[in-house]
Coordinates of C-alpha atoms and ligand atoms in Angstrom, one line a residue:
M1 CA 42.8 66.1 62.9
R2 CA 45.6 63.5 62.0
L3 CA 44.7 61.4 65.2
V4 CA 41.0 61.5 64.1
L5 CA 41.9 60.5 60.4
K6 CA 44.2 57.7 62.0
L7 CA 41.1 56.3 64.2
L8 CA 38.9 56.4 61.3
L9 CA 41.4 54.3 59.3
V10 CA 41.9 51.9 61.9
L11 CA 38.0 51.6 62.5
L12 CA 37.6 51.1 58.9
A13 CA 40.2 48.7 58.6
G14 CA 38.6 46.5 61.7
F15 CA 35.3 46.6 60.1
A16 CA 36.6 45.6 56.7
S17 CA 38.4 42.8 58.5
V18 CA 35.2 41.5 60.4
M19 CA 33.1 41.9 57.3
W20 CA 35.7 39.9 55.4
L21 CA 35.7 37.4 58.2
A22 CA 32.0 37.2 58.2
E23 CA 31.8 36.7 54.7
L24 CA 34.6 34.0 54.8
G25 CA 32.3 32.1 57.3
G26 CA 34.1 30.0 59.7
S27 CA 33.4 29.4 63.3
V28 CA 35.1 28.9 66.6
E29 CA 34.1 25.7 68.7
I30 CA 35.1 25.1 72.4
R31 CA 34.3 21.8 73.7
L32 CA 34.7 20.9 77.4
A33 CA 33.3 17.5 78.5
D34 CA 29.6 18.1 77.7
L35 CA 30.0 21.8 77.3
W36 CA 30.1 23.0 73.7
I37 CA 30.4 26.6 72.9
G38 CA 30.3 27.7 69.4
M39 CA 30.3 30.9 67.6
P40 CA 31.1 32.5 64.3
L41 CA 34.9 33.6 64.0
A42 CA 34.0 37.3 63.6
A43 CA 32.1 37.4 66.6
A44 CA 34.9 35.6 68.7
I45 CA 37.5 37.9 67.6
L46 CA 35.3 40.7 68.5
A47 CA 34.6 39.1 71.8
L48 CA 38.5 38.7 72.4
I49 CA 39.3 42.4 71.4
G50 CA 36.5 43.6 73.9
G51 CA 37.8 41.5 76.5
F52 CA 41.4 42.6 76.0
L53 CA 40.0 46.5 76.4
L54 CA 38.1 45.6 79.4
L55 CA 41.0 44.2 81.1
H56 CA 43.4 47.0 79.9
G57 CA 41.0 49.4 81.5
L58 CA 40.6 47.9 84.7
L59 CA 44.3 47.5 85.2
R60 CA 44.9 51.5 84.3
L61 CA 42.3 51.9 86.9
W62 CA 44.0 49.9 89.5
S63 CA 47.3 51.5 88.8
W64 CA 45.4 54.9 89.1
L65 CA 44.1 54.2 92.4
L66 CA 47.7 53.1 93.9
A67 CA 49.2 56.1 92.7
W68 CA 46.7 58.4 94.2
P69 CA 48.4 59.0 97.7
E70 CA 51.9 59.9 95.9
R71 CA 50.0 62.1 93.5
R72 CA 48.4 63.8 96.3
R73 CA 51.8 64.4 98.2
L74 CA 53.3 65.6 95.2
R75 CA 50.6 68.1 94.6
L76 CA 51.0 69.3 97.9
H77 CA 54.8 69.4 97.8
L78 CA 54.6 71.5 94.5
E79 CA 52.0 74.0 96.1
H80 CA 54.4 74.1 99.3
R81 CA 57.3 74.9 96.9
A82 CA 55.4 77.6 95.2
E83 CA 54.6 79.2 98.4
A84 CA 58.2 78.8 99.8
D85 CA 59.5 80.2 96.3
L86 CA 57.4 83.2 97.0
A87 CA 58.4 83.5 100.6
L88 CA 62.0 83.3 99.4
T89 CA 61.5 86.2 96.9
R90 CA 59.7 88.2 99.6
G91 CA 62.8 87.5 101.8
L92 CA 65.4 88.5 99.4
V93 CA 63.5 91.6 98.4
A94 CA 63.2 92.6 102.2
L95 CA 67.0 91.9 103.1
A96 CA 67.5 94.1 99.6
A97 CA 65.4 96.6 101.3
G98 CA 67.3 96.8 104.5
R99 CA 64.7 95.1 106.7
P100 CA 66.3 91.9 107.8
D101 CA 63.8 91.2 110.5
A102 CA 61.1 90.9 107.8
A103 CA 63.4 88.7 105.7
R104 CA 63.8 86.2 108.6
I105 CA 60.0 85.9 109.1
E106 CA 59.6 85.0 105.3
V107 CA 62.7 82.8 105.7
A108 CA 61.2 80.9 108.8
R109 CA 58.0 80.5 106.6
A110 CA 59.7 79.2 103.8
R111 CA 61.9 76.9 105.9
R112 CA 58.6 75.4 107.5
L113 CA 57.2 74.5 103.9
M114 CA 60.2 73.1 102.3
G115 CA 62.7 72.3 105.2
D116 CA 66.4 73.7 105.2
T117 CA 67.3 74.1 101.5
P118 CA 70.7 75.8 100.6
Q119 CA 69.1 78.8 99.3
L120 CA 67.0 79.3 102.5
L121 CA 69.9 78.5 104.7
L122 CA 72.0 81.1 102.8
L123 CA 69.5 83.6 103.1
A124 CA 68.8 82.7 106.7
A125 CA 72.5 83.3 107.5
E126 CA 72.5 86.7 105.5
A127 CA 69.6 88.0 107.0
A128 CA 70.9 87.1 110.5
R129 CA 74.1 88.8 109.9
A130 CA 72.5 91.8 108.5
E131 CA 70.4 92.0 111.7
G132 CA 73.8 91.3 114.0
D133 CA 72.6 87.9 115.2
E134 CA 76.2 86.3 114.5
P135 CA 75.4 83.0 116.5
A136 CA 72.5 82.3 114.3
A137 CA 74.3 83.2 111.1
T138 CA 76.9 80.7 112.3
L139 CA 74.1 77.8 112.7
A140 CA 72.8 78.3 109.5
F141 CA 76.3 78.5 107.7
E142 CA 77.2 75.4 109.5
A143 CA 74.3 73.8 108.3
L144 CA 75.0 75.0 104.9
A145 CA 78.5 73.6 105.0
A146 CA 77.0 70.1 106.1
Q147 CA 75.5 69.6 102.6
P148 CA 77.8 68.5 100.3
E149 CA 76.7 70.2 97.3
A150 CA 76.3 73.7 99.3
R151 CA 79.5 73.2 101.4
F152 CA 81.5 75.8 99.8
L153 CA 78.6 78.5 100.3
G154 CA 78.9 77.5 104.0
L155 CA 82.5 77.7 104.5
R156 CA 82.6 81.0 102.7
G157 CA 80.1 82.4 105.3
L158 CA 82.2 80.9 108.2
L159 CA 85.4 82.4 106.4
R160 CA 84.0 86.1 106.4
Q161 CA 82.5 85.5 110.1
A162 CA 86.0 84.5 111.3
E163 CA 87.5 87.5 109.8
A164 CA 85.1 90.0 110.8
R165 CA 85.7 89.0 114.2
G166 CA 89.8 88.9 113.5
D167 CA 90.0 85.0 114.5
W168 CA 92.7 84.4 112.0
D169 CA 93.5 80.9 113.1
A170 CA 90.1 79.8 112.4
A171 CA 90.0 81.6 109.1
R172 CA 93.2 79.9 107.9
D173 CA 91.7 76.4 108.6
I174 CA 88.4 77.4 106.7
A175 CA 89.8 78.9 103.9
A176 CA 92.5 76.0 103.3
E177 CA 89.1 73.5 103.6
A178 CA 87.1 76.2 101.1
Q179 CA 90.2 76.1 98.6
A180 CA 90.3 72.0 98.7
K181 CA 86.7 72.2 97.7
E182 CA 87.1 74.9 94.8
P183 CA 90.9 74.8 93.9
E184 CA 90.3 77.1 90.9
A185 CA 88.9 80.0 93.1
E186 CA 91.2 82.7 92.7
W187 CA 90.1 85.1 95.1
L188 CA 90.3 82.4 97.8
R189 CA 93.9 82.1 97.0
A190 CA 94.3 86.1 97.6
E191 CA 92.3 85.9 100.6
R192 CA 94.4 83.1 102.3
S193 CA 97.3 85.0 101.5
E194 CA 95.7 88.0 103.4
V195 CA 95.2 85.8 106.4
A196 CA 98.6 84.7 106.5
R197 CA 99.8 88.1 106.4
R198 CA 97.3 88.9 109.5
R199 CA 98.8 86.0 111.1
E200 CA 102.3 87.0 110.3
D201 CA 102.8 83.6 109.0
W202 CA 105.2 85.4 106.2
S203 CA 106.3 82.1 104.4
E204 CA 102.8 80.9 103.8
A205 CA 101.9 84.4 102.8
L206 CA 105.0 84.5 100.2
A207 CA 103.6 80.9 99.2
L208 CA 100.0 82.1 98.3
S209 CA 101.1 85.6 97.0
G210 CA 100.1 86.7 93.4
A211 CA 102.0 88.6 90.9
D212 CA 101.1 91.9 92.3
A213 CA 102.2 90.8 96.0
P214 CA 105.1 92.8 97.5
R215 CA 107.6 89.8 97.1
A216 CA 110.7 91.5 98.4
A217 CA 109.0 92.6 101.6
L218 CA 107.4 88.8 102.1
S219 CA 110.6 87.1 101.4
L220 CA 112.5 89.1 103.7
A221 CA 109.9 88.8 106.5
A222 CA 109.8 85.1 105.9
A223 CA 113.7 85.2 106.1
R224 CA 113.3 86.9 109.6
Q225 CA 111.0 84.0 110.9
E226 CA 113.0 81.1 109.0
G227 CA 115.0 79.1 111.7
D228 CA 117.4 77.4 109.2
P229 CA 120.1 79.9 108.5
V230 CA 120.8 78.4 104.8
R231 CA 117.1 78.9 104.0
A232 CA 117.0 82.3 105.5
G233 CA 119.8 83.6 103.5
E234 CA 118.3 82.0 100.4
L235 CA 115.2 84.2 101.0
E236 CA 117.2 87.2 101.9
R237 CA 119.0 86.8 98.4
Q238 CA 115.6 86.3 96.9
A239 CA 114.2 89.7 98.3
F240 CA 117.2 91.3 97.2
L241 CA 116.9 90.0 93.6
A242 CA 113.3 90.8 93.7
E243 CA 113.9 94.5 94.4
P244 CA 117.4 95.7 94.7
G245 CA 116.3 99.2 95.8
F246 CA 114.7 97.5 98.9
T247 CA 116.9 98.8 101.5
P248 CA 116.1 96.1 104.4
A249 CA 116.9 93.3 101.7
V250 CA 120.2 94.7 100.7
L251 CA 121.6 94.9 104.3
A252 CA 120.2 91.6 105.1
H253 CA 121.8 90.0 101.9
A254 CA 125.0 91.9 102.5
N255 CA 125.2 91.1 106.3
R256 CA 124.8 87.3 105.3
L257 CA 127.5 87.4 103.0
L258 CA 129.9 89.5 105.5
D259 CA 129.1 86.7 108.3
A260 CA 130.0 84.1 105.6
G261 CA 133.2 85.6 105.0
H262 CA 132.5 87.4 101.7
P263 CA 133.2 91.1 102.2
R264 CA 133.9 91.7 98.5
R265 CA 130.4 90.3 97.4
A266 CA 129.0 92.2 100.2
R267 CA 130.3 95.2 99.2
G268 CA 129.0 94.5 95.7
V269 CA 125.6 94.0 97.2
L270 CA 125.7 97.4 99.0
Q271 CA 126.9 99.0 95.8
Q272 CA 123.9 97.7 93.7
G273 CA 121.5 98.6 96.5
W274 CA 122.8 102.1 96.7
N275 CA 122.8 102.4 92.8
A276 CA 119.0 101.2 92.9
A277 CA 118.0 103.4 95.7
P278 CA 120.6 105.5 97.9
H279 CA 119.6 105.0 101.4
P280 CA 121.7 106.3 104.7
D281 CA 121.5 102.7 105.8
I282 CA 123.4 101.1 103.0
A283 CA 126.1 104.0 103.6
E284 CA 126.3 103.3 107.4
A285 CA 126.9 99.3 106.7
L286 CA 129.5 100.4 104.1
L287 CA 131.2 102.9 106.6
A288 CA 131.1 100.2 109.3
L289 CA 133.8 98.4 107.1
E290 CA 136.5 101.0 107.2
T291 CA 137.8 103.3 110.0
D292 CA 140.2 105.5 108.3
R293 CA 138.6 108.9 107.7
I294 CA 140.6 109.5 104.5
R295 CA 139.9 106.0 103.1
R296 CA 136.2 106.3 104.0
V297 CA 136.1 109.6 101.6
R298 CA 137.3 107.4 98.8
L299 CA 135.0 104.7 99.7
V300 CA 132.1 106.8 99.4
D301 CA 133.2 108.4 96.2
E302 CA 133.2 105.2 94.8
L303 CA 129.9 104.3 96.2
T304 CA 128.3 107.4 94.7
R305 CA 129.9 107.6 91.3
Q306 CA 126.6 106.7 89.6
T307 CA 124.4 108.4 91.7
M308 CA 126.4 111.9 92.3
A309 CA 123.4 114.2 92.0
H310 CA 121.1 112.3 94.3
P311 CA 120.4 114.0 97.9
E312 CA 121.4 111.4 99.5
S313 CA 124.8 111.1 97.8
R314 CA 125.4 114.6 98.4
L315 CA 124.6 114.3 101.9
L316 CA 126.9 111.3 102.5
R317 CA 130.0 113.1 100.5
A318 CA 129.6 115.9 102.6
R319 CA 129.3 114.2 105.8
V320 CA 132.6 111.8 105.2
A321 CA 134.3 115.1 103.9
L322 CA 133.5 117.0 107.0
D323 CA 134.7 114.0 109.2
A324 CA 138.0 113.9 107.3
G325 CA 138.4 118.0 108.0
L326 CA 137.6 118.6 104.0
T327 CA 135.3 121.3 105.0
G328 CA 135.4 123.1 101.8
R329 CA 134.3 119.8 99.9
A330 CA 131.6 119.4 102.4
R331 CA 130.3 123.0 102.0
H332 CA 130.6 122.4 98.0
E333 CA 128.5 119.6 98.0
L334 CA 125.7 120.8 100.4
T335 CA 125.6 124.0 98.2
L336 CA 125.0 122.0 95.2
W337 CA 122.2 120.2 96.9
R338 CA 120.6 123.4 98.4
E339 CA 120.6 124.9 95.0
T340 CA 118.4 122.2 93.7
G341 CA 115.7 123.6 95.8
Q342 CA 114.9 120.1 97.4
A343 CA 117.3 120.0 100.1
D344 CA 115.8 118.6 103.4
R345 CA 116.5 119.9 107.0
R346 CA 119.8 117.5 107.1
C347 CA 121.4 119.5 104.6
Y348 CA 121.0 123.2 106.7
A349 CA 122.1 121.2 110.1
L350 CA 125.3 119.8 108.2
L351 CA 125.8 123.5 106.8
G352 CA 125.7 124.6 110.5
E353 CA 128.1 122.0 111.3
V354 CA 130.5 123.1 108.5
E355 CA 130.4 126.6 109.9
R356 CA 131.5 125.5 113.6
A357 CA 134.4 123.4 111.8
E358 CA 135.6 126.3 110.0
H359 CA 134.9 129.2 112.3
G360 CA 134.6 127.8 115.8
P361 CA 131.5 127.6 118.1
D362 CA 131.4 131.3 118.9
A363 CA 132.3 132.9 115.5
A364 CA 129.9 130.5 113.8
R365 CA 126.7 131.2 116.1
E366 CA 125.3 133.8 113.6
R367 CA 125.9 131.9 110.5
E368 CA 124.6 128.8 112.3
A369 CA 121.3 130.4 113.4
G370 CA 120.9 131.6 109.7
W371 CA 121.1 127.9 108.2
L372 CA 118.7 126.8 111.3
R373 CA 116.2 129.4 110.1
E374 CA 116.3 128.0 106.7
A375 CA 116.3 124.5 108.1
A376 CA 112.8 125.4 109.7
Q377 CA 111.3 126.2 106.1
A378 CA 112.7 123.0 104.7
P379 CA 111.1 119.5 103.8
L380 CA 111.5 117.1 106.6
E381 CA 113.9 114.2 106.2
P382 CA 112.6 110.8 104.7
V383 CA 111.4 108.3 107.1
W384 CA 109.7 104.8 107.0
R385 CA 106.2 105.5 106.4
C386 CA 103.2 103.1 105.9
G387 CA 101.9 103.9 102.2
H388 CA 98.5 102.8 103.3
C389 CA 97.8 104.8 106.7
G390 CA 100.6 107.1 106.7
A391 CA 101.8 106.0 110.0
E392 CA 105.7 106.8 110.6
H393 CA 108.0 104.0 111.8
N394 CA 111.4 104.0 113.2
A395 CA 112.2 100.9 111.3
W396 CA 111.0 98.8 108.2
K397 CA 108.7 96.2 109.4
P398 CA 106.5 93.6 107.2
L399 CA 103.3 94.8 109.1
C400 CA 102.1 98.2 109.9
Q401 CA 100.7 97.6 113.4
A402 CA 98.6 101.0 113.1
C403 CA 96.6 99.7 110.1
G404 CA 97.5 95.9 110.0
T405 CA 98.5 96.3 106.3
A406 CA 101.3 94.1 105.3
G407 CA 104.3 95.0 102.9
A408 CA 103.1 98.8 102.9
I409 CA 105.8 100.5 105.0
V410 CA 108.1 102.3 102.6
W411 CA 111.1 105.0 102.5
S412 CA 109.2 108.1 101.9
G413 CA 111.9 110.4 101.0
A414 CA 113.7 111.5 98.1
A415 CA 112.7 110.0 94.6
R416 CA 114.4 106.5 94.3
Ligands
LIG1 ZN1 99.5 101.3 108.1

């Protein structure tokens, strides 16, 4: 409506101007040699405007004709795009419905129409994977990785494939490249840490580990791989500081101090480790420093002062007492342990030994058999066990070979 009003106003103004000019009179003359053209001013202005409009119209027509092939191409492109979008949607639906074969047909149709767009390549790869066609999926992921904007998507797909086939070296390279592309991707850092653990590259696993990683286990594992003794010693110290109750780190750190000629500090570390989590290996390491049986009893008294009621303390005190011929003291410790109702088989086995030491092998036979019967009912002694799959291990290791989990092997026994 406003446009019509505007047009009307312009027409009125034009008409008024022409009328005004016509009333004003005047004429335009063009003389060229003998040629003479003369016309009223209003008619000349009208002719000029008419000529301008005609020329403008002709130019518009010309550019419209020139752009015609491009418009046709664009229209076709849009039609193809709409068809390809439909095929893509049908492909996604087919994949979600668990029909990867149908999804691949739709993707092939869409690729013919639109070429290799990142979305189509991703869907092609996922459909191929769902159908178990890994080589085709690899090709699609590689094509995706070749496109600068979609490179990360391609690398992510290739990483998952490498992990699935257990090619951890390839997985490490791909993950590092993907991280360089997306430095902020937190899940990728965790993934790289997991890949490093699978490769048993413990220093890399430690460097990439997050706050919830088993740092003590990773540090100790890295120390075992470290060629430089100074750095290995530092890693062992860090493992011990991260978890003073982690016996393998306690022993490694204490042994390193002993080798360096610091027996007092080594004993301090063993004491600290025992206070945090009494473990028979710590006792063994400490007793290796003392051969006199009576002095061993005193050494153990000192070691277990803060953990008197702990089963490992009771057992250790009984064992050194028995070695020193103090059978009454050994029996007292074992009886106290037994009365808690938590005593494991070692308690009854040692009570049998006490009987033999007190009464001689023959007289003790009957009593010993009684303890052995009780032992059969008692819980098993603690062992190194994988917290993930439950597999037993004869010593601590950074990686459970049974299930491939790192840092999961723990001393599963009496409460720490
Ligand atoms: Zn396991």
